[in-house]
Amino acid sequence: MPHTKRRRLVATAVAVTLGSTALAACGSSDDDSGSASGPVSLTYWTWTPGMDKVVDLWNRGPGKKDKITVTVKKQASGDTLVTKILTAHQAGKAPDLVQAEYQALPTLVSNDALADIAKNVGDAKSRFADGVWQQTTLGTDAVYAIPQDIGPMMFYYRADLFKKYGLTVPTTWDEFAETARALKKKAPDTDLTTFSANDSGLFAGLAQQAGAKWWTTSGEKWRVGIDDAATEKVADFWGGLVKEGAVDNQPMYTPAWNKALNTGKQIAWVSAVWAPGTLTTAAPDTKGKWAMAPLPQWSAGDNVTGSWGGSSTAVTTDSGHRAAAAKFAAWLNTDDAALAALAKESGIYPAATNAQTSGAFATPPDYFSTQPEFYTLAAKIARTTAPSAWGPNVNVAYQTFNDAFGAAAKNKSDFSAALKTMQDATVADLEKQGFEVSE
């Protein structure tokens, strides 16, 4: 890619990340072509199950009235979809709407693939927690997507076994460590939890809670802070617990992990709001025995959580009907009927705060039937989500985490060294792509 083109993409990414006024945001919503003055047909790429049934509500209701028809095209998720979107965009043939994970937004924006729809989404911002909305604005006045689902993090534990072993639910990470050690003394063959080096998103969420900002910018240069003090604190904490044997060091989502949860050999899990679905499959014999609490805090009295997962609905710069597409995106993620359908048909936990305790979320998950306040507490936790700081090569950082932390966890070696490897690989990749990187 020519240097001049690369510098333009860098500057665009910088503008949307820190609110620089050096350049106007790409994909301006000033182009209101396709504002529903006549029949409009939109295409939406998404991986969410049951989305066709949700979109049908639009096509039979508001869409019919406004002559805006949306067609769902089912896609793979993750990096596969990001690559497909960018490839289509290079040919000028990206769909009107795409589902995008929050950490993918900087990559798509820096490649000028997403439109700024700020002028077309009305008061949508009021429906979301500040930390959630920030993920789709990248800290600027632009709006590059509408939040759809989120994964606020929380602490899950076996209430019956905590009582059996005389343990108190930890409210700080220091208490968490002491709880892990106390359990080992009382039941040497039992672990509080495991550190899974297969789950970069979990580690990123924990770092986010601690105040980490992995990607920031200065002028037209990116700065990578994966080895910042906040993340170093998280890495040292978990590395220390693994090294002393206070927690397990095996990956999650394996038959062995499922068995440990189902038999009470592991009695807690640091996870997100979607955990009940996983536990239903992984530990079916322990239904009704678990409870959920806020994530432990780094300092007593703090009230902040990280996020693990979540996605948004964005309008592409290739769309000839951006205003119409933005109208649908806002409806999909703020309308009461749409949100109820998303919960029922797609099983998502909505980003919109008004939907988090209504409809499908008025009663607890069946697996947590003994905790009637489950979703009320989850909604309170979701509002404390810390701001994120993503960059254009999250995929490289995540893959390096899996490799470096995987080896460190297996060998019970220095997590700080693994973090440095992750930092160096991410910086090297940015430089290889032609981005300017500051020290």
XYZ file of C-alpha atoms in Angstrom:
439
model
C 0.000 0.000 0.000
C 1.420 3.408 -0.929
C 2.718 5.444 1.976
C 0.370 8.357 1.268
C -2.655 6.083 1.411
C -1.433 4.483 4.612
C -0.902 7.862 6.248
C -4.485 8.802 5.380
C -5.752 5.651 7.067
C -3.564 6.292 10.081
C -4.839 9.823 10.398
C -8.420 8.638 10.113
C -7.867 6.050 12.827
C -6.220 8.655 15.003
C -9.100 11.033 14.500
C -11.694 8.543 15.631
C -9.691 7.205 18.521
C -8.838 10.390 20.387
C -11.158 12.884 18.823
C -8.506 14.686 16.814
C -9.844 17.561 14.760
C -7.091 17.239 12.195
C -9.387 15.414 9.801
C -13.121 15.159 9.410
C -14.398 11.699 10.223
C -14.580 9.420 7.236
C -17.946 8.248 5.968
C -19.744 11.451 6.943
C -23.474 11.173 7.465
C -23.956 14.338 5.415
C -24.755 11.988 2.540
C -28.403 11.255 3.190
C -28.950 9.370 -0.029
C -31.516 6.676 0.383
C -33.409 8.519 3.109
C -36.509 6.467 2.409
C -38.084 8.880 -0.140
C -38.678 5.793 -2.255
C -38.348 1.998 -1.987
C -34.993 1.026 -0.483
C -33.489 -2.455 -0.264
C -30.724 -3.059 2.295
C -28.467 -6.037 2.913
C -27.333 -6.938 6.439
C -24.402 -9.267 7.174
C -24.753 -10.862 10.613
C -23.925 -14.070 12.465
C -26.633 -13.725 15.134
C -28.978 -16.731 15.123
C -32.631 -15.970 14.472
C -31.891 -12.497 13.105
C -34.086 -13.141 10.065
C -37.112 -13.440 12.386
C -36.231 -10.173 14.114
C -35.722 -8.357 10.817
C -39.077 -9.668 9.628
C -40.692 -7.503 12.322
C -39.083 -4.485 10.684
C -40.079 -5.490 7.173
C -43.728 -5.995 8.229
C -43.849 -2.873 10.395
C -41.678 0.268 10.293
C -39.867 -0.888 7.169
C -43.100 -1.385 5.257
C -44.281 2.064 6.266
C -40.992 3.697 5.240
C -40.500 1.461 2.177
C -37.202 0.121 3.557
C -36.686 -3.618 3.183
C -33.790 -5.413 4.902
C -32.429 -8.791 3.792
C -30.286 -10.843 6.200
C -27.244 -12.647 4.865
C -25.865 -15.075 7.475
C -22.086 -14.881 7.962
C -19.276 -16.336 10.020
C -18.121 -14.253 12.979
C -14.794 -12.952 14.274
C -11.804 -12.241 12.060
C -13.370 -14.173 9.184
C -16.159 -11.626 8.850
C -13.839 -8.638 9.280
C -11.665 -9.925 6.439
C -14.722 -10.501 4.252
C -16.029 -6.989 4.929
C -12.683 -5.389 4.083
C -12.325 -7.468 0.938
C -15.805 -6.480 -0.213
C -15.120 -2.846 0.652
C -11.947 -2.791 -1.428
C -14.134 -3.720 -4.382
C -16.756 -1.146 -3.369
C -19.275 -3.916 -2.747
C -19.670 -4.128 1.033
C -23.262 -4.624 2.238
C -25.284 -1.753 3.665
C -25.117 -3.049 7.233
C -22.709 -5.286 9.122
C -22.530 -6.781 12.572
C -19.165 -5.967 14.113
C -17.576 -6.853 17.432
C -16.504 -3.774 19.352
C -12.797 -4.587 19.093
C -13.124 -4.781 15.286
C -14.484 -1.257 14.887
C -11.098 0.559 14.831
C -9.868 -1.781 12.095
C -12.967 -1.181 9.975
C -12.948 2.583 10.590
C -9.235 2.964 9.846
C -9.892 1.311 6.483
C -12.732 3.764 5.784
C -15.270 0.922 5.739
C -17.776 2.361 8.233
C -19.885 5.496 7.885
C -20.418 8.122 10.565
C -24.158 7.924 11.251
C -24.287 10.455 14.101
C -26.882 12.613 12.304
C -29.200 9.680 11.651
C -29.635 7.938 14.999
C -31.615 10.493 16.987
C -31.309 10.140 20.748
C -30.041 6.556 20.627
C -27.157 7.467 22.943
C -29.554 7.866 25.871
C -30.413 4.176 25.720
C -26.899 2.950 26.544
C -24.388 3.133 29.380
C -21.594 5.627 28.670
C -18.877 2.965 28.628
C -20.861 0.943 26.091
C -21.700 3.868 23.809
C -18.056 4.930 23.818
C -17.112 1.667 22.131
C -19.049 2.677 19.021
C -17.929 6.317 18.949
C -14.272 5.568 19.693
C -14.272 8.580 21.981
C -15.352 11.151 19.372
C -18.492 12.944 18.214
C -18.820 10.455 15.372
C -21.027 7.368 15.666
C -19.769 4.323 13.778
C -22.292 1.765 14.996
C -25.188 1.171 17.372
C -24.451 -1.153 20.324
C -26.337 -4.432 20.082
C -25.223 -6.871 22.766
C -22.701 -6.648 25.578
C -20.810 -8.955 27.909
C -20.319 -7.229 31.272
C -18.075 -9.355 33.478
C -19.032 -10.785 36.844
C -18.142 -13.487 39.359
C -19.919 -16.858 39.459
C -19.584 -19.256 42.354
C -21.059 -22.409 43.851
C -23.089 -20.994 46.746
C -23.474 -24.410 48.371
C -19.753 -25.178 48.306
C -18.768 -21.700 49.487
C -20.982 -22.402 52.498
C -19.565 -25.897 52.940
C -15.970 -24.639 52.967
C -16.730 -21.526 55.009
C -15.737 -19.128 52.230
C -16.876 -15.541 51.788
C -17.614 -14.133 48.338
C -14.598 -11.910 47.543
C -15.221 -8.230 46.876
C -11.582 -7.391 46.075
C -8.906 -9.244 44.141
C -6.809 -9.539 47.303
C -9.758 -11.318 48.925
C -10.094 -13.454 45.802
C -6.486 -14.628 46.174
C -6.975 -15.344 49.871
C -10.158 -17.271 49.094
C -8.274 -19.401 46.556
C -5.561 -20.161 49.110
C -8.048 -20.889 51.904
C -9.891 -23.358 49.678
C -6.634 -25.160 48.840
C -5.913 -25.625 52.533
C -9.384 -27.029 53.226
C -9.707 -29.100 50.027
C -6.315 -29.623 48.322
C -7.877 -31.358 45.305
C -10.288 -28.484 44.663
C -9.592 -25.216 42.835
C -11.403 -21.924 43.119
C -11.054 -21.458 39.364
C -8.594 -21.706 36.474
C -6.522 -19.270 34.466
C -7.289 -20.073 30.841
C -4.650 -18.922 28.388
C -7.009 -19.747 25.522
C -9.233 -16.792 26.312
C -7.632 -13.518 25.276
C -10.990 -11.762 25.547
C -11.217 -12.648 29.236
C -7.747 -11.283 29.929
C -8.513 -8.126 27.927
C -11.672 -7.592 29.985
C -9.788 -8.000 33.248
C -7.174 -5.506 32.064
C -9.948 -3.131 30.996
C -11.416 -3.292 34.508
C -7.992 -2.450 35.942
C -7.804 0.689 33.793
C -5.666 -0.564 30.921
C -5.629 1.281 27.611
C -3.944 -1.007 25.136
C -4.139 1.325 22.128
C -4.030 5.116 22.224
C -2.786 7.769 19.828
C -0.623 10.864 19.843
C -0.904 13.053 16.782
C -0.760 10.633 13.877
C 1.038 7.913 15.811
C -0.318 4.887 17.568
C 0.909 3.985 21.021
C 0.591 0.409 22.245
C 0.292 0.031 26.009
C -0.409 -3.658 26.398
C 2.378 -3.876 28.962
C 1.122 -0.831 30.881
C 0.990 -0.779 34.676
C -2.661 -1.816 34.850
C -2.179 -4.889 32.656
C 1.093 -5.725 34.386
C -0.826 -5.789 37.660
C -3.385 -8.219 36.213
C -0.703 -10.443 34.681
C 1.354 -10.567 37.878
C -1.748 -11.331 39.932
C -2.823 -14.327 37.877
C 0.722 -15.466 37.184
C 1.410 -15.514 40.904
C -1.688 -17.586 41.650
C -0.815 -20.072 38.925
C 2.815 -20.347 40.023
C 1.916 -21.072 43.651
C -0.802 -23.500 42.609
C -3.608 -21.522 44.218
C -5.671 -21.825 41.005
C -5.607 -24.292 38.120
C -3.773 -23.499 34.889
C -5.872 -25.476 32.406
C -7.893 -24.041 29.497
C -11.645 -23.627 29.649
C -14.295 -25.205 27.436
C -12.672 -28.650 27.461
C -14.227 -31.918 28.679
C -11.894 -31.753 31.695
C -13.034 -28.220 32.535
C -16.681 -29.179 32.168
C -16.164 -32.132 34.499
C -14.385 -29.984 37.082
C -17.340 -27.590 37.189
C -19.922 -30.351 37.185
C -18.292 -32.303 40.017
C -17.316 -29.373 42.230
C -13.578 -29.640 41.607
C -13.726 -26.008 40.496
C -16.200 -23.893 42.402
C -16.057 -20.459 40.774
C -15.722 -18.821 37.393
C -14.791 -15.277 36.342
C -17.024 -14.789 33.333
C -19.653 -12.536 31.747
C -23.417 -12.182 31.658
C -23.749 -14.973 29.091
C -22.293 -17.568 31.492
C -25.626 -19.249 32.384
C -25.886 -20.685 28.884
C -22.382 -22.140 29.109
C -22.935 -23.551 32.589
C -26.164 -25.211 31.493
C -24.151 -27.304 29.057
C -20.891 -27.624 30.990
C -22.275 -28.379 34.441
C -25.868 -29.611 34.116
C -25.821 -31.453 37.455
C -25.183 -28.242 39.409
C -28.214 -26.281 38.213
C -29.589 -24.081 40.977
C -26.403 -24.310 43.040
C -24.610 -21.303 41.534
C -24.893 -17.603 42.305
C -23.583 -14.458 40.645
C -21.885 -11.432 42.229
C -20.035 -8.336 40.962
C -16.457 -8.800 39.815
C -13.896 -8.352 42.609
C -12.375 -4.852 42.633
C -8.748 -3.752 42.782
C -9.535 -1.302 45.571
C -12.246 -1.654 48.198
C -15.187 0.561 47.375
C -14.548 0.679 43.626
C -17.386 -0.223 41.294
C -16.206 -1.023 37.785
C -16.270 -4.015 35.492
C -14.728 -5.071 32.205
C -16.456 -6.572 29.188
C -15.988 -9.911 27.488
C -17.753 -10.055 24.163
C -20.406 -7.960 22.528
C -21.134 -6.524 19.101
C -22.764 -3.658 17.240
C -24.639 -2.827 14.049
C -22.756 -0.573 11.633
C -23.464 1.099 8.290
C -20.790 0.839 5.621
C -19.411 3.639 3.490
C -20.335 1.597 0.417
C -24.033 1.864 1.186
C -25.962 4.173 -1.104
C -28.694 4.421 1.534
C -26.875 5.349 4.725
C -29.700 7.277 6.360
C -32.142 4.415 5.802
C -29.606 1.875 7.036
C -28.903 3.947 10.146
C -32.615 4.192 10.853
C -32.885 0.405 10.788
C -29.765 -0.025 12.958
C -31.195 2.312 15.584
C -34.569 0.548 15.513
C -32.983 -2.887 15.810
C -31.107 -1.997 18.975
C -33.449 0.435 20.759
C -37.039 -0.490 19.843
C -38.801 -2.447 22.581
C -40.327 -5.001 20.209
C -37.024 -5.514 18.400
C -35.119 -5.964 21.654
C -37.678 -8.459 22.937
C -37.343 -10.413 19.697
C -33.536 -10.325 19.870
C -33.707 -11.803 23.368
C -36.207 -14.475 22.368
C -34.897 -15.451 18.941
C -31.178 -14.747 19.316
C -30.553 -15.187 23.042
C -28.516 -12.004 23.332
C -28.047 -9.780 26.381
C -29.018 -6.355 25.020
C -26.793 -3.315 25.228
C -29.839 -1.051 25.640
C -30.289 -0.452 29.356
C -34.091 -0.326 29.233
C -34.239 -3.906 27.935
C -31.955 -5.453 30.543
C -34.644 -5.935 33.184
C -37.774 -6.225 31.043
C -39.324 -8.918 28.897
C -37.060 -11.943 28.735
C -34.946 -10.463 31.538
C -37.739 -9.910 34.051
C -37.041 -13.351 35.537
C -33.664 -15.043 36.141
C -32.136 -17.665 33.830
C -33.583 -21.080 34.587
C -30.130 -22.273 35.683
C -30.084 -19.459 38.281
C -33.685 -19.824 39.433
C -32.530 -19.577 43.065
C -31.255 -16.029 42.432
C -34.363 -14.059 41.397
C -32.444 -10.772 41.309
C -29.957 -12.119 38.714
C -30.811 -9.719 35.890
C -31.451 -6.773 38.190
C -27.915 -7.164 39.521
C -26.541 -7.785 36.031
C -28.063 -4.515 34.794
C -26.442 -2.600 37.664
C -23.089 -4.192 36.879
C -23.438 -3.453 33.161
C -23.734 0.282 33.870
C -20.271 0.231 35.454
C -18.503 -1.032 32.320
C -15.131 0.677 31.914
C -14.278 2.411 28.621
C -12.284 0.333 26.175
C -9.298 1.234 24.003
C -9.051 -0.950 20.916
C -6.694 -0.629 17.966
C -6.356 -1.779 14.367
C -4.607 -5.108 15.068
C -6.458 -6.720 17.955
C -6.212 -10.064 16.162
C -2.413 -10.051 16.424
C -2.469 -9.138 20.105
C -4.992 -11.872 20.848
C -3.119 -14.564 18.931
C 0.145 -13.652 20.637
C -1.614 -13.839 23.998
C -2.743 -17.381 23.240
C 0.787 -18.434 22.320
C 2.827 -16.587 24.955
C 0.450 -16.929 27.891
C -0.371 -20.487 26.879
C 3.278 -21.441 27.336
C 3.627 -19.420 30.543
C 0.515 -20.956 32.101
C 1.599 -24.468 31.156
C 5.100 -23.985 32.531
C 4.033 -21.774 35.452
C 6.603 -19.266 34.273
C 6.726 -15.458 34.255
C 3.517 -13.870 32.999
C 5.289 -10.500 32.734
C 7.613 -11.906 30.080
C 4.594 -13.202 28.170
C 3.027 -9.753 28.368
C 6.193 -8.186 26.944
C 6.073 -10.676 24.067
C 2.486 -9.647 23.390
C 3.455 -5.959 23.449
C 6.427 -6.401 21.109
C 4.487 -8.497 18.599
C 1.641 -5.980 18.447
C 4.019 -3.035 17.900
C 5.988 -4.934 15.260
C 2.811 -5.759 13.360
C 1.641 -2.136 13.345
C 5.009 -1.031 12.006
C 4.972 -3.800 9.405
C 1.593 -2.561 8.183
C 3.003 0.941 7.810
C 1.414 2.593 10.814
C 3.481 5.134 12.703
C 4.094 4.006 16.269
C 5.344 6.123 19.160
C 7.423 4.803 22.020
